[in-house]
């Protein structure tokens, strides 16, 4: 979570970076739900296009770091990406997170 002051107003806005990436696997529904639970005012996400032109949330150009797969997002179809587990690397309670 990142706290930002709104242009000298003294008001602070809390933004969930890739959801609540310190609490759940980044850019997953679990992470965005956790950001809401933690009362973030907003959540930042990263988007990429798949080989078949679909929009997906993923920070890296490859799926290697945060899934059980390998390869460039832009070289994989949405169907192929949906088969990957994006949660197990973070913890067993997130196994199967897409």
PDB file of C-alpha atoms in Angstrom:
ATOM      1  CA  UNK A   1       0.000   0.000   0.000  1.00  0.00           C
ATOM      2  CA  UNK A   2       1.241   3.449  -0.881  1.00  0.00           C
ATOM      3  CA  UNK A   3       0.147   6.644   0.847  1.00  0.00           C
ATOM      4  CA  UNK A   4       0.093   9.755  -1.321  1.00  0.00           C
ATOM      5  CA  UNK A   5      -0.659  13.324  -0.270  1.00  0.00           C
ATOM      6  CA  UNK A   6      -3.110  15.033  -2.615  1.00  0.00           C
ATOM      7  CA  UNK A   7      -1.311  18.112  -3.968  1.00  0.00           C
ATOM      8  CA  UNK A   8      -0.633  19.930  -0.674  1.00  0.00           C
ATOM      9  CA  UNK A   9      -4.170  19.428   0.598  1.00  0.00           C
ATOM     10  CA  UNK A  10      -3.100  17.463   3.648  1.00  0.00           C
ATOM     11  CA  UNK A  11      -5.420  14.643   2.510  1.00  0.00           C
ATOM     12  CA  UNK A  12      -3.825  11.242   2.137  1.00  0.00           C
ATOM     13  CA  UNK A  13      -4.938   8.713  -0.443  1.00  0.00           C
ATOM     14  CA  UNK A  14      -4.019   5.080   0.102  1.00  0.00           C
ATOM     15  CA  UNK A  15      -3.334   3.171  -3.115  1.00  0.00           C
ATOM     16  CA  UNK A  16      -2.963  -0.597  -3.230  1.00  0.00           C
ATOM     17  CA  UNK A  17       0.049  -1.346  -5.424  1.00  0.00           C
ATOM     18  CA  UNK A  18      -0.904  -4.273  -7.677  1.00  0.00           C
ATOM     19  CA  UNK A  19      -3.755  -4.743  -5.225  1.00  0.00           C
ATOM     20  CA  UNK A  20      -2.302  -5.491  -1.812  1.00  0.00           C
ATOM     21  CA  UNK A  21       0.800  -7.240  -3.101  1.00  0.00           C
ATOM     22  CA  UNK A  22       2.404  -7.570   0.332  1.00  0.00           C
ATOM     23  CA  UNK A  23      -0.621  -9.563   1.516  1.00  0.00           C
ATOM     24  CA  UNK A  24      -1.696 -11.598  -1.540  1.00  0.00           C
ATOM     25  CA  UNK A  25      -0.275 -12.510  -4.957  1.00  0.00           C
ATOM     26  CA  UNK A  26      -0.010  -9.331  -7.013  1.00  0.00           C
ATOM     27  CA  UNK A  27      -2.542  -8.416  -9.692  1.00  0.00           C
ATOM     28  CA  UNK A  28      -4.947 -11.209  -8.658  1.00  0.00           C
ATOM     29  CA  UNK A  29      -8.525 -10.933  -7.468  1.00  0.00           C
ATOM     30  CA  UNK A  30      -7.324 -12.028  -4.026  1.00  0.00           C
ATOM     31  CA  UNK A  31      -4.929  -9.082  -3.962  1.00  0.00           C
ATOM     32  CA  UNK A  32      -7.588  -6.561  -4.999  1.00  0.00           C
ATOM     33  CA  UNK A  33     -10.063  -7.975  -2.470  1.00  0.00           C
ATOM     34  CA  UNK A  34      -7.404  -7.627   0.235  1.00  0.00           C
ATOM     35  CA  UNK A  35      -6.765  -4.000  -0.788  1.00  0.00           C
ATOM     36  CA  UNK A  36     -10.498  -3.310  -0.365  1.00  0.00           C
ATOM     37  CA  UNK A  37     -10.498  -5.098   2.985  1.00  0.00           C
ATOM     38  CA  UNK A  38      -7.575  -2.900   4.079  1.00  0.00           C
ATOM     39  CA  UNK A  39      -9.624   0.132   3.003  1.00  0.00           C
ATOM     40  CA  UNK A  40      -7.421   1.334   0.176  1.00  0.00           C
ATOM     41  CA  UNK A  41      -8.953   4.262  -1.681  1.00  0.00           C
ATOM     42  CA  UNK A  42      -7.731   2.912  -5.006  1.00  0.00           C
ATOM     43  CA  UNK A  43      -5.771   0.052  -6.478  1.00  0.00           C
ATOM     44  CA  UNK A  44      -3.142   0.203  -9.188  1.00  0.00           C
ATOM     45  CA  UNK A  45      -2.760  -2.607 -11.689  1.00  0.00           C
ATOM     46  CA  UNK A  46      -0.688  -3.460 -14.727  1.00  0.00           C
ATOM     47  CA  UNK A  47      -2.209  -4.671 -17.980  1.00  0.00           C
ATOM     48  CA  UNK A  48      -0.836  -6.607 -20.939  1.00  0.00           C
ATOM     49  CA  UNK A  49      -2.263  -8.031 -24.147  1.00  0.00           C
ATOM     50  CA  UNK A  50      -2.315 -11.751 -24.867  1.00  0.00           C
ATOM     51  CA  UNK A  51      -1.490 -13.310 -28.227  1.00  0.00           C
ATOM     52  CA  UNK A  52      -5.215 -13.319 -29.044  1.00  0.00           C
ATOM     53  CA  UNK A  53      -5.691  -9.660 -28.086  1.00  0.00           C
ATOM     54  CA  UNK A  54      -7.238 -10.125 -24.632  1.00  0.00           C
ATOM     55  CA  UNK A  55      -6.348  -7.818 -21.734  1.00  0.00           C
ATOM     56  CA  UNK A  56      -4.880  -9.459 -18.622  1.00  0.00           C
ATOM     57  CA  UNK A  57      -3.437  -8.122 -15.375  1.00  0.00           C
ATOM     58  CA  UNK A  58       0.256  -8.845 -15.108  1.00  0.00           C
ATOM     59  CA  UNK A  59       3.219  -6.619 -14.310  1.00  0.00           C
ATOM     60  CA  UNK A  60       6.035  -8.545 -15.979  1.00  0.00           C
ATOM     61  CA  UNK A  61       6.330  -9.208 -19.713  1.00  0.00           C
ATOM     62  CA  UNK A  62       6.613 -12.923 -18.879  1.00  0.00           C
ATOM     63  CA  UNK A  63       4.601 -15.214 -16.613  1.00  0.00           C
ATOM     64  CA  UNK A  64       7.753 -16.809 -15.184  1.00  0.00           C
ATOM     65  CA  UNK A  65       8.048 -14.923 -11.865  1.00  0.00           C
ATOM     66  CA  UNK A  66       4.445 -15.110 -10.632  1.00  0.00           C
ATOM     67  CA  UNK A  67       2.975 -18.278 -12.146  1.00  0.00           C
ATOM     68  CA  UNK A  68       3.837 -21.914 -12.606  1.00  0.00           C
ATOM     69  CA  UNK A  69       4.319 -21.298 -16.329  1.00  0.00           C
ATOM     70  CA  UNK A  70       6.925 -19.781 -18.600  1.00  0.00           C
ATOM     71  CA  UNK A  71       6.852 -17.496 -21.587  1.00  0.00           C
ATOM     72  CA  UNK A  72       5.876 -14.042 -22.733  1.00  0.00           C
ATOM     73  CA  UNK A  73       2.313 -12.928 -22.034  1.00  0.00           C
ATOM     74  CA  UNK A  74       2.047 -11.633 -25.587  1.00  0.00           C
ATOM     75  CA  UNK A  75       2.926 -15.067 -26.956  1.00  0.00           C
ATOM     76  CA  UNK A  76       0.264 -16.905 -24.934  1.00  0.00           C
ATOM     77  CA  UNK A  77      -3.493 -17.008 -25.489  1.00  0.00           C
ATOM     78  CA  UNK A  78      -6.018 -16.191 -22.791  1.00  0.00           C
ATOM     79  CA  UNK A  79      -6.965 -19.867 -22.674  1.00  0.00           C
ATOM     80  CA  UNK A  80      -3.335 -20.831 -22.015  1.00  0.00           C
ATOM     81  CA  UNK A  81      -2.967 -18.162 -19.329  1.00  0.00           C
ATOM     82  CA  UNK A  82      -6.139 -19.292 -17.539  1.00  0.00           C
ATOM     83  CA  UNK A  83      -4.509 -22.690 -16.971  1.00  0.00           C
ATOM     84  CA  UNK A  84      -1.668 -21.152 -14.943  1.00  0.00           C
ATOM     85  CA  UNK A  85      -1.538 -20.921 -11.158  1.00  0.00           C
ATOM     86  CA  UNK A  86      -0.688 -17.364 -10.095  1.00  0.00           C
ATOM     87  CA  UNK A  87      -0.992 -17.926  -6.355  1.00  0.00           C
ATOM     88  CA  UNK A  88       1.043 -20.901  -5.149  1.00  0.00           C
ATOM     89  CA  UNK A  89       4.343 -18.988  -5.296  1.00  0.00           C
ATOM     90  CA  UNK A  90       2.949 -16.592  -2.686  1.00  0.00           C
ATOM     91  CA  UNK A  91       1.585 -19.217  -0.305  1.00  0.00           C
ATOM     92  CA  UNK A  92      -0.404 -22.458  -0.212  1.00  0.00           C
ATOM     93  CA  UNK A  93      -3.627 -20.638   0.709  1.00  0.00           C
ATOM     94  CA  UNK A  94      -3.514 -19.002  -2.745  1.00  0.00           C
ATOM     95  CA  UNK A  95      -2.984 -22.185  -4.763  1.00  0.00           C
ATOM     96  CA  UNK A  96      -5.146 -22.074  -7.879  1.00  0.00           C
ATOM     97  CA  UNK A  97      -5.460 -18.286  -7.928  1.00  0.00           C
ATOM     98  CA  UNK A  98      -5.587 -17.129 -11.528  1.00  0.00           C
TER      99      UNK A  98
END
